[in-house]
Amino acid sequence: AEHLRTSSIAVSVHTVPDDDPAQGIRRVATRTNAQLIAMVTRARGGSHLWSPGSVADRVLREGDRDVLLVRNR
């Protein structure tokens, strides 16, 4: 996030303590009027960045914002 801030891109980072993380992420995105949701995934090899039914999958399918998924190395 710091690298993006120094590039004059508006960035805010939120921790979502919620029993339903996907719903919490969507709620924060709506409340803050986010244009993009960026998420790190825990991909375990293969060509997929996320697993069906995962938090990332639910945010992608159920949300109304653009989502950027980044594989954790």
PDB file of N, CA, C and O in Angstrom:
ATOM      1  N   ALA A   1       0.815  -1.194   0.000  1.00  0.00           N
ATOM      2  CA  ALA A   1       0.000   0.000   0.000  1.00  0.00           C
ATOM      3  C   ALA A   1       0.861   1.261   0.000  1.00  0.00           C
ATOM      4  O   ALA A   1       0.522   2.232  -0.654  1.00  0.00           O
ATOM      5  N   GLU A   2       1.970   1.231   0.733  1.00  0.00           N
ATOM      6  CA  GLU A   2       2.833   2.413   0.786  1.00  0.00           C
ATOM      7  C   GLU A   2       3.385   2.756  -0.591  1.00  0.00           C
ATOM      8  O   GLU A   2       3.478   3.924  -0.946  1.00  0.00           O
ATOM      9  N   HIS A   3       3.771   1.756  -1.368  1.00  0.00           N
ATOM     10  CA  HIS A   3       4.292   1.997  -2.716  1.00  0.00           C
ATOM     11  C   HIS A   3       3.245   2.710  -3.571  1.00  0.00           C
ATOM     12  O   HIS A   3       3.567   3.628  -4.326  1.00  0.00           O
ATOM     13  N   LEU A   4       2.001   2.305  -3.450  1.00  0.00           N
ATOM     14  CA  LEU A   4       0.937   2.948  -4.227  1.00  0.00           C
ATOM     15  C   LEU A   4       0.697   4.373  -3.760  1.00  0.00           C
ATOM     16  O   LEU A   4       0.466   5.260  -4.566  1.00  0.00           O
ATOM     17  N   ARG A   5       0.751   4.601  -2.458  1.00  0.00           N
ATOM     18  CA  ARG A   5       0.545   5.959  -1.943  1.00  0.00           C
ATOM     19  C   ARG A   5       1.604   6.920  -2.468  1.00  0.00           C
ATOM     20  O   ARG A   5       1.305   8.068  -2.752  1.00  0.00           O
ATOM     21  N   THR A   6       2.841   6.470  -2.586  1.00  0.00           N
ATOM     22  CA  THR A   6       3.895   7.351  -3.091  1.00  0.00           C
ATOM     23  C   THR A   6       3.746   7.584  -4.586  1.00  0.00           C
ATOM     24  O   THR A   6       4.383   8.469  -5.133  1.00  0.00           O
ATOM     25  N   SER A   7       2.879   6.818  -5.236  1.00  0.00           N
ATOM     26  CA  SER A   7       2.612   6.992  -6.666  1.00  0.00           C
ATOM     27  C   SER A   7       1.373   7.853  -6.897  1.00  0.00           C
ATOM     28  O   SER A   7       0.810   7.851  -7.979  1.00  0.00           O
ATOM     29  N   SER A   8       0.927   8.552  -5.868  1.00  0.00           N
ATOM     30  CA  SER A   8      -0.245   9.434  -5.937  1.00  0.00           C
ATOM     31  C   SER A   8      -1.547   8.692  -6.204  1.00  0.00           C
ATOM     32  O   SER A   8      -2.471   9.230  -6.790  1.00  0.00           O
ATOM     33  N   ILE A   9      -1.613   7.445  -5.783  1.00  0.00           N
ATOM     34  CA  ILE A   9      -2.852   6.675  -5.894  1.00  0.00           C
ATOM     35  C   ILE A   9      -3.484   6.632  -4.508  1.00  0.00           C
ATOM     36  O   ILE A   9      -2.808   6.297  -3.525  1.00  0.00           O
ATOM     37  N   ALA A  10      -4.753   6.982  -4.406  1.00  0.00           N
ATOM     38  CA  ALA A  10      -5.448   6.964  -3.122  1.00  0.00           C
ATOM     39  C   ALA A  10      -5.664   5.518  -2.692  1.00  0.00           C
ATOM     40  O   ALA A  10      -6.245   4.721  -3.423  1.00  0.00           O
ATOM     41  N   VAL A  11      -5.158   5.186  -1.500  1.00  0.00           N
ATOM     42  CA  VAL A  11      -5.227   3.823  -0.991  1.00  0.00           C
ATOM     43  C   VAL A  11      -5.708   3.858   0.449  1.00  0.00           C
ATOM     44  O   VAL A  11      -5.279   4.704   1.230  1.00  0.00           O
ATOM     45  N   SER A  12      -6.584   2.941   0.803  1.00  0.00           N
ATOM     46  CA  SER A  12      -6.929   2.744   2.207  1.00  0.00           C
ATOM     47  C   SER A  12      -6.918   1.250   2.478  1.00  0.00           C
ATOM     48  O   SER A  12      -7.296   0.451   1.632  1.00  0.00           O
ATOM     49  N   VAL A  13      -6.416   0.900   3.651  1.00  0.00           N
ATOM     50  CA  VAL A  13      -6.293  -0.503   4.048  1.00  0.00           C
ATOM     51  C   VAL A  13      -7.232  -0.734   5.218  1.00  0.00           C
ATOM     52  O   VAL A  13      -7.263   0.056   6.160  1.00  0.00           O
ATOM     53  N   HIS A  14      -7.996  -1.820   5.148  1.00  0.00           N
ATOM     54  CA  HIS A  14      -8.964  -2.133   6.196  1.00  0.00           C
ATOM     55  C   HIS A  14      -8.816  -3.577   6.636  1.00  0.00           C
ATOM     56  O   HIS A  14      -8.643  -4.465   5.810  1.00  0.00           O
ATOM     57  N   THR A  15      -8.897  -3.791   7.934  1.00  0.00           N
ATOM     58  CA  THR A  15      -8.995  -5.137   8.486  1.00  0.00           C
ATOM     59  C   THR A  15     -10.474  -5.377   8.726  1.00  0.00           C
ATOM     60  O   THR A  15     -11.174  -4.518   9.249  1.00  0.00           O
ATOM     61  N   VAL A  16     -10.951  -6.537   8.326  1.00  0.00           N
ATOM     62  CA  VAL A  16     -12.383  -6.819   8.401  1.00  0.00           C
ATOM     63  C   VAL A  16     -12.631  -7.925   9.415  1.00  0.00           C
ATOM     64  O   VAL A  16     -12.574  -9.105   9.077  1.00  0.00           O
ATOM     65  N   PRO A  17     -12.867  -7.548  10.683  1.00  0.00           N
ATOM     66  CA  PRO A  17     -13.199  -8.560  11.685  1.00  0.00           C
ATOM     67  C   PRO A  17     -14.686  -8.905  11.575  1.00  0.00           C
ATOM     68  O   PRO A  17     -15.539  -8.208  12.095  1.00  0.00           O
ATOM     69  N   ASP A  18     -14.992  -9.941  10.862  1.00  0.00           N
ATOM     70  CA  ASP A  18     -16.387 -10.278  10.579  1.00  0.00           C
ATOM     71  C   ASP A  18     -16.521 -11.788  10.554  1.00  0.00           C
ATOM     72  O   ASP A  18     -15.617 -12.487  10.117  1.00  0.00           O
ATOM     73  N   ASP A  19     -17.647 -12.290  11.026  1.00  0.00           N
ATOM     74  CA  ASP A  19     -17.899 -13.733  10.968  1.00  0.00           C
ATOM     75  C   ASP A  19     -17.989 -14.215   9.531  1.00  0.00           C
ATOM     76  O   ASP A  19     -17.741 -15.377   9.245  1.00  0.00           O
ATOM     77  N   ASP A  20     -18.358 -13.333   8.627  1.00  0.00           N
ATOM     78  CA  ASP A  20     -18.433 -13.650   7.201  1.00  0.00           C
ATOM     79  C   ASP A  20     -17.501 -12.689   6.473  1.00  0.00           C
ATOM     80  O   ASP A  20     -17.898 -11.578   6.111  1.00  0.00           O
ATOM     81  N   PRO A  21     -16.238 -13.076   6.273  1.00  0.00           N
ATOM     82  CA  PRO A  21     -15.256 -12.156   5.695  1.00  0.00           C
ATOM     83  C   PRO A  21     -15.666 -11.578   4.342  1.00  0.00           C
ATOM     84  O   PRO A  21     -15.456 -10.398   4.090  1.00  0.00           O
ATOM     85  N   ALA A  22     -16.229 -12.397   3.453  1.00  0.00           N
ATOM     86  CA  ALA A  22     -16.623 -11.897   2.133  1.00  0.00           C
ATOM     87  C   ALA A  22     -17.674 -10.799   2.268  1.00  0.00           C
ATOM     88  O   ALA A  22     -17.585  -9.755   1.615  1.00  0.00           O
ATOM     89  N   GLN A  23     -18.641 -11.015   3.122  1.00  0.00           N
ATOM     90  CA  GLN A  23     -19.677 -10.002   3.342  1.00  0.00           C
ATOM     91  C   GLN A  23     -19.066  -8.750   3.971  1.00  0.00           C
ATOM     92  O   GLN A  23     -19.400  -7.630   3.586  1.00  0.00           O
ATOM     93  N   GLY A  24     -18.144  -8.922   4.913  1.00  0.00           N
ATOM     94  CA  GLY A  24     -17.493  -7.786   5.551  1.00  0.00           C
ATOM     95  C   GLY A  24     -16.681  -6.965   4.558  1.00  0.00           C
ATOM     96  O   GLY A  24     -16.699  -5.733   4.601  1.00  0.00           O
ATOM     97  N   ILE A  25     -15.976  -7.636   3.664  1.00  0.00           N
ATOM     98  CA  ILE A  25     -15.195  -6.931   2.642  1.00  0.00           C
ATOM     99  C   ILE A  25     -16.113  -6.129   1.737  1.00  0.00           C
ATOM    100  O   ILE A  25     -15.850  -4.960   1.435  1.00  0.00           O
ATOM    101  N   ARG A  26     -17.207  -6.735   1.307  1.00  0.00           N
ATOM    102  CA  ARG A  26     -18.164  -6.009   0.453  1.00  0.00           C
ATOM    103  C   ARG A  26     -18.786  -4.834   1.201  1.00  0.00           C
ATOM    104  O   ARG A  26     -18.991  -3.761   0.637  1.00  0.00           O
ATOM    105  N   ARG A  27     -19.065  -5.016   2.481  1.00  0.00           N
ATOM    106  CA  ARG A  27     -19.665  -3.944   3.290  1.00  0.00           C
ATOM    107  C   ARG A  27     -18.707  -2.751   3.399  1.00  0.00           C
ATOM    108  O   ARG A  27     -19.122  -1.607   3.222  1.00  0.00           O
ATOM    109  N   VAL A  28     -17.427  -3.009   3.676  1.00  0.00           N
ATOM    110  CA  VAL A  28     -16.437  -1.925   3.772  1.00  0.00           C
ATOM    111  C   VAL A  28     -16.286  -1.242   2.418  1.00  0.00           C
ATOM    112  O   VAL A  28     -16.197  -0.013   2.338  1.00  0.00           O
ATOM    113  N   ALA A  29     -16.258  -2.010   1.333  1.00  0.00           N
ATOM    114  CA  ALA A  29     -16.128  -1.420  -0.007  1.00  0.00           C
ATOM    115  C   ALA A  29     -17.295  -0.490  -0.312  1.00  0.00           C
ATOM    116  O   ALA A  29     -17.103   0.588  -0.881  1.00  0.00           O
ATOM    117  N   THR A  30     -18.478  -0.893   0.082  1.00  0.00           N
ATOM    118  CA  THR A  30     -19.659  -0.044  -0.139  1.00  0.00           C
ATOM    119  C   THR A  30     -19.588   1.206   0.728  1.00  0.00           C
ATOM    120  O   THR A  30     -19.799   2.323   0.249  1.00  0.00           O
ATOM    121  N   ARG A  31     -19.269   1.020   2.011  1.00  0.00           N
ATOM    122  CA  ARG A  31     -19.226   2.147   2.948  1.00  0.00           C
ATOM    123  C   ARG A  31     -18.184   3.181   2.552  1.00  0.00           C
ATOM    124  O   ARG A  31     -18.395   4.383   2.695  1.00  0.00           O
ATOM    125  N   THR A  32     -17.047   2.737   2.003  1.00  0.00           N
ATOM    126  CA  THR A  32     -15.971   3.655   1.644  1.00  0.00           C
ATOM    127  C   THR A  32     -16.015   4.068   0.176  1.00  0.00           C
ATOM    128  O   THR A  32     -15.136   4.803  -0.283  1.00  0.00           O
ATOM    129  N   ASN A  33     -17.005   3.567  -0.547  1.00  0.00           N
ATOM    130  CA  ASN A  33     -17.154   3.847  -1.977  1.00  0.00           C
ATOM    131  C   ASN A  33     -15.890   3.457  -2.757  1.00  0.00           C
ATOM    132  O   ASN A  33     -15.415   4.203  -3.610  1.00  0.00           O
ATOM    133  N   ALA A  34     -15.353   2.278  -2.426  1.00  0.00           N
ATOM    134  CA  ALA A  34     -14.134   1.790  -3.079  1.00  0.00           C
ATOM    135  C   ALA A  34     -14.389   1.525  -4.557  1.00  0.00           C
ATOM    136  O   ALA A  34     -15.431   1.015  -4.933  1.00  0.00           O
ATOM    137  N   GLN A  35     -13.415   1.864  -5.370  1.00  0.00           N
ATOM    138  CA  GLN A  35     -13.496   1.574  -6.801  1.00  0.00           C
ATOM    139  C   GLN A  35     -12.911   0.209  -7.121  1.00  0.00           C
ATOM    140  O   GLN A  35     -13.225  -0.378  -8.148  1.00  0.00           O
ATOM    141  N   LEU A  36     -12.047  -0.295  -6.236  1.00  0.00           N
ATOM    142  CA  LEU A  36     -11.358  -1.556  -6.474  1.00  0.00           C
ATOM    143  C   LEU A  36     -11.112  -2.244  -5.140  1.00  0.00           C
ATOM    144  O   LEU A  36     -10.752  -1.595  -4.163  1.00  0.00           O
ATOM    145  N   ILE A  37     -11.301  -3.555  -5.110  1.00  0.00           N
ATOM    146  CA  ILE A  37     -10.949  -4.365  -3.947  1.00  0.00           C
ATOM    147  C   ILE A  37      -9.724  -5.179  -4.349  1.00  0.00           C
ATOM    148  O   ILE A  37      -9.766  -5.940  -5.315  1.00  0.00           O
ATOM    149  N   ALA A  38      -8.618  -5.016  -3.625  1.00  0.00           N
ATOM    150  CA  ALA A  38      -7.408  -5.798  -3.877  1.00  0.00           C
ATOM    151  C   ALA A  38      -7.257  -6.803  -2.746  1.00  0.00           C
ATOM    152  O   ALA A  38      -7.355  -6.447  -1.574  1.00  0.00           O
ATOM    153  N   MET A  39      -7.026  -8.057  -3.123  1.00  0.00           N
ATOM    154  CA  MET A  39      -6.915  -9.117  -2.129  1.00  0.00           C
ATOM    155  C   MET A  39      -5.716  -9.998  -2.436  1.00  0.00           C
ATOM    156  O   MET A  39      -5.418 -10.265  -3.591  1.00  0.00           O
ATOM    157  N   VAL A  40      -5.042 -10.454  -1.388  1.00  0.00           N
ATOM    158  CA  VAL A  40      -3.981 -11.446  -1.528  1.00  0.00           C
ATOM    159  C   VAL A  40      -4.627 -12.808  -1.323  1.00  0.00           C
ATOM    160  O   VAL A  40      -5.415 -13.000  -0.401  1.00  0.00           O
ATOM    161  N   THR A  41      -4.286 -13.750  -2.210  1.00  0.00           N
ATOM    162  CA  THR A  41      -4.845 -15.095  -2.086  1.00  0.00           C
ATOM    163  C   THR A  41      -3.776 -16.053  -1.572  1.00  0.00           C
ATOM    164  O   THR A  41      -2.585 -15.776  -1.650  1.00  0.00           O
ATOM    165  N   ARG A  42      -4.212 -17.171  -1.101  1.00  0.00           N
ATOM    166  CA  ARG A  42      -3.308 -18.217  -0.607  1.00  0.00           C
ATOM    167  C   ARG A  42      -3.304 -19.387  -1.573  1.00  0.00           C
ATOM    168  O   ARG A  42      -3.452 -20.536  -1.184  1.00  0.00           O
ATOM    169  N   ALA A  43      -3.145 -19.101  -2.834  1.00  0.00           N
ATOM    170  CA  ALA A  43      -3.166 -20.144  -3.864  1.00  0.00           C
ATOM    171  C   ALA A  43      -2.125 -21.209  -3.542  1.00  0.00           C
ATOM    172  O   ALA A  43      -1.004 -20.903  -3.176  1.00  0.00           O
ATOM    173  N   ARG A  44      -2.509 -22.446  -3.713  1.00  0.00           N
ATOM    174  CA  ARG A  44      -1.634 -23.568  -3.380  1.00  0.00           C
ATOM    175  C   ARG A  44      -1.136 -24.278  -4.631  1.00  0.00           C
ATOM    176  O   ARG A  44      -1.247 -25.475  -4.768  1.00  0.00           O
ATOM    177  N   GLY A  45      -0.622 -23.527  -5.579  1.00  0.00           N
ATOM    178  CA  GLY A  45      -0.116 -24.151  -6.792  1.00  0.00           C
ATOM    179  C   GLY A  45      -1.194 -24.248  -7.851  1.00  0.00           C
ATOM    180  O   GLY A  45      -2.319 -23.804  -7.664  1.00  0.00           O
ATOM    181  N   GLY A  46      -0.844 -24.853  -8.967  1.00  0.00           N
ATOM    182  CA  GLY A  46      -1.802 -24.924 -10.055  1.00  0.00           C
ATOM    183  C   GLY A  46      -1.968 -23.580 -10.713  1.00  0.00           C
ATOM    184  O   GLY A  46      -1.250 -22.627 -10.429  1.00  0.00           O
ATOM    185  N   SER A  47      -2.918 -23.476 -11.593  1.00  0.00           N
ATOM    186  CA  SER A  47      -3.093 -22.237 -12.336  1.00  0.00           C
ATOM    187  C   SER A  47      -4.173 -21.343 -11.741  1.00  0.00           C
ATOM    188  O   SER A  47      -4.390 -20.251 -12.217  1.00  0.00           O
ATOM    189  N   HIS A  48      -4.852 -21.798 -10.707  1.00  0.00           N
ATOM    190  CA  HIS A  48      -5.948 -21.017 -10.131  1.00  0.00           C
ATOM    191  C   HIS A  48      -5.443 -20.081  -9.042  1.00  0.00           C
ATOM    192  O   HIS A  48      -4.626 -20.468  -8.212  1.00  0.00           O
ATOM    193  N   LEU A  49      -5.937 -18.851  -9.057  1.00  0.00           N
ATOM    194  CA  LEU A  49      -5.606 -17.897  -8.001  1.00  0.00           C
ATOM    195  C   LEU A  49      -6.494 -18.061  -6.783  1.00  0.00           C
ATOM    196  O   LEU A  49      -6.167 -17.594  -5.711  1.00  0.00           O
ATOM    197  N   TRP A  50      -7.620 -18.701  -6.942  1.00  0.00           N
ATOM    198  CA  TRP A  50      -8.536 -18.867  -5.826  1.00  0.00           C
ATOM    199  C   TRP A  50      -9.281 -20.187  -5.994  1.00  0.00           C
ATOM    200  O   TRP A  50      -9.319 -20.771  -7.052  1.00  0.00           O
ATOM    201  N   SER A  51      -9.884 -20.623  -4.919  1.00  0.00           N
ATOM    202  CA  SER A  51     -10.641 -21.870  -4.928  1.00  0.00           C
ATOM    203  C   SER A  51     -12.129 -21.563  -4.927  1.00  0.00           C
ATOM    204  O   SER A  51     -12.573 -20.602  -4.284  1.00  0.00           O
ATOM    205  N   PRO A  52     -12.924 -22.377  -5.608  1.00  0.00           N
ATOM    206  CA  PRO A  52     -14.375 -22.198  -5.546  1.00  0.00           C
ATOM    207  C   PRO A  52     -14.847 -22.246  -4.092  1.00  0.00           C
ATOM    208  O   PRO A  52     -14.419 -23.098  -3.323  1.00  0.00           O
ATOM    209  N   GLY A  53     -15.671 -21.284  -3.710  1.00  0.00           N
ATOM    210  CA  GLY A  53     -16.189 -21.221  -2.354  1.00  0.00           C
ATOM    211  C   GLY A  53     -15.309 -20.455  -1.387  1.00  0.00           C
ATOM    212  O   GLY A  53     -15.693 -20.218  -0.250  1.00  0.00           O
ATOM    213  N   SER A  54     -14.128 -20.028  -1.822  1.00  0.00           N
ATOM    214  CA  SER A  54     -13.236 -19.270  -0.947  1.00  0.00           C
ATOM    215  C   SER A  54     -13.753 -17.844  -0.762  1.00  0.00           C
ATOM    216  O   SER A  54     -14.678 -17.401  -1.452  1.00  0.00           O
ATOM    217  N   VAL A  55     -13.141 -17.121   0.155  1.00  0.00           N
ATOM    218  CA  VAL A  55     -13.514 -15.716   0.364  1.00  0.00           C
ATOM    219  C   VAL A  55     -13.332 -14.933  -0.932  1.00  0.00           C
ATOM    220  O   VAL A  55     -14.208 -14.170  -1.338  1.00  0.00           O
ATOM    221  N   ALA A  56     -12.196 -15.130  -1.603  1.00  0.00           N
ATOM    222  CA  ALA A  56     -11.945 -14.411  -2.863  1.00  0.00           C
ATOM    223  C   ALA A  56     -13.017 -14.741  -3.896  1.00  0.00           C
ATOM    224  O   ALA A  56     -13.520 -13.853  -4.593  1.00  0.00           O
ATOM    225  N   ASP A  57     -13.382 -15.998  -3.998  1.00  0.00           N
ATOM    226  CA  ASP A  57     -14.426 -16.422  -4.936  1.00  0.00           C
ATOM    227  C   ASP A  57     -15.749 -15.735  -4.629  1.00  0.00           C
ATOM    228  O   ASP A  57     -16.415 -15.215  -5.522  1.00  0.00           O
ATOM    229  N   ARG A  58     -16.113 -15.678  -3.365  1.00  0.00           N
ATOM    230  CA  ARG A  58     -17.386 -15.049  -2.989  1.00  0.00           C
ATOM    231  C   ARG A  58     -17.374 -13.545  -3.244  1.00  0.00           C
ATOM    232  O   ARG A  58     -18.367 -12.980  -3.707  1.00  0.00           O
ATOM    233  N   VAL A  59     -16.240 -12.877  -2.955  1.00  0.00           N
ATOM    234  CA  VAL A  59     -16.155 -11.434  -3.217  1.00  0.00           C
ATOM    235  C   VAL A  59     -16.295 -11.180  -4.719  1.00  0.00           C
ATOM    236  O   VAL A  59     -17.003 -10.268  -5.142  1.00  0.00           O
ATOM    237  N   LEU A  60     -15.651 -12.013  -5.530  1.00  0.00           N
ATOM    238  CA  LEU A  60     -15.751 -11.878  -6.990  1.00  0.00           C
ATOM    239  C   LEU A  60     -17.181 -12.098  -7.482  1.00  0.00           C
ATOM    240  O   LEU A  60     -17.708 -11.321  -8.277  1.00  0.00           O
ATOM    241  N   ARG A  61     -17.821 -13.174  -7.028  1.00  0.00           N
ATOM    242  CA  ARG A  61     -19.148 -13.536  -7.544  1.00  0.00           C
ATOM    243  C   ARG A  61     -20.270 -12.662  -6.998  1.00  0.00           C
ATOM    244  O   ARG A  61     -21.203 -12.334  -7.718  1.00  0.00           O
ATOM    245  N   GLU A  62     -20.180 -12.297  -5.723  1.00  0.00           N
ATOM    246  CA  GLU A  62     -21.298 -11.631  -5.055  1.00  0.00           C
ATOM    247  C   GLU A  62     -21.149 -10.116  -4.970  1.00  0.00           C
ATOM    248  O   GLU A  62     -22.101  -9.430  -4.620  1.00  0.00           O
ATOM    249  N   GLY A  63     -19.969  -9.607  -5.287  1.00  0.00           N
ATOM    250  CA  GLY A  63     -19.729  -8.175  -5.139  1.00  0.00           C
ATOM    251  C   GLY A  63     -20.105  -7.380  -6.372  1.00  0.00           C
ATOM    252  O   GLY A  63     -20.428  -7.926  -7.428  1.00  0.00           O
ATOM    253  N   ASP A  64     -20.082  -6.072  -6.222  1.00  0.00           N
ATOM    254  CA  ASP A  64     -20.408  -5.170  -7.325  1.00  0.00           C
ATOM    255  C   ASP A  64     -19.237  -4.239  -7.643  1.00  0.00           C
ATOM    256  O   ASP A  64     -19.421  -3.190  -8.236  1.00  0.00           O
ATOM    257  N   ARG A  65     -18.021  -4.649  -7.213  1.00  0.00           N
ATOM    258  CA  ARG A  65     -16.814  -3.848  -7.452  1.00  0.00           C
ATOM    259  C   ARG A  65     -15.808  -4.673  -8.243  1.00  0.00           C
ATOM    260  O   ARG A  65     -15.846  -5.893  -8.230  1.00  0.00           O
ATOM    261  N   ASP A  66     -14.880  -3.985  -8.891  1.00  0.00           N
ATOM    262  CA  ASP A  66     -13.764  -4.680  -9.515  1.00  0.00           C
ATOM    263  C   ASP A  66     -12.884  -5.270  -8.416  1.00  0.00           C
ATOM    264  O   ASP A  66     -12.734  -4.674  -7.343  1.00  0.00           O
ATOM    265  N   VAL A  67     -12.315  -6.443  -8.689  1.00  0.00           N
ATOM    266  CA  VAL A  67     -11.479  -7.135  -7.707  1.00  0.00           C
ATOM    267  C   VAL A  67     -10.142  -7.485  -8.353  1.00  0.00           C
ATOM    268  O   VAL A  67     -10.096  -8.014  -9.459  1.00  0.00           O
ATOM    269  N   LEU A  68      -9.062  -7.163  -7.651  1.00  0.00           N
ATOM    270  CA  LEU A  68      -7.716  -7.527  -8.077  1.00  0.00           C
ATOM    271  C   LEU A  68      -7.201  -8.591  -7.117  1.00  0.00           C
ATOM    272  O   LEU A  68      -7.129  -8.361  -5.909  1.00  0.00           O
ATOM    273  N   LEU A  69      -6.881  -9.777  -7.648  1.00  0.00           N
ATOM    274  CA  LEU A  69      -6.339 -10.860  -6.829  1.00  0.00           C
ATOM    275  C   LEU A  69      -4.851 -10.982  -7.089  1.00  0.00           C
ATOM    276  O   LEU A  69      -4.414 -11.039  -8.239  1.00  0.00           O
ATOM    277  N   VAL A  70      -4.085 -11.028  -6.009  1.00  0.00           N
ATOM    278  CA  VAL A  70      -2.633 -11.152  -6.087  1.00  0.00           C
ATOM    279  C   VAL A  70      -2.237 -12.398  -5.325  1.00  0.00           C
ATOM    280  O   VAL A  70      -2.628 -12.570  -4.165  1.00  0.00           O
ATOM    281  N   ARG A  71      -1.456 -13.254  -5.977  1.00  0.00           N
ATOM    282  CA  ARG A  71      -1.008 -14.494  -5.318  1.00  0.00           C
ATOM    283  C   ARG A  71       0.064 -14.182  -4.294  1.00  0.00           C
ATOM    284  O   ARG A  71       1.029 -13.459  -4.563  1.00  0.00           O
ATOM    285  N   ASN A  72      -0.096 -14.732  -3.100  1.00  0.00           N
ATOM    286  CA  ASN A  72       0.901 -14.598  -2.046  1.00  0.00           C
ATOM    287  C   ASN A  72       2.072 -15.510  -2.376  1.00  0.00           C
ATOM    288  O   ASN A  72       1.892 -16.678  -2.654  1.00  0.00           O
ATOM    289  N   ARG A  73       3.274 -14.990  -2.356  1.00  0.00           N
ATOM    290  CA  ARG A  73       4.445 -15.816  -2.700  1.00  0.00           C
ATOM    291  C   ARG A  73       5.072 -16.364  -1.474  1.00  0.00           C
ATOM    292  O   ARG A  73       5.625 -16.051  -0.668  1.00  0.00           O
TER     293      ARG A  73
END
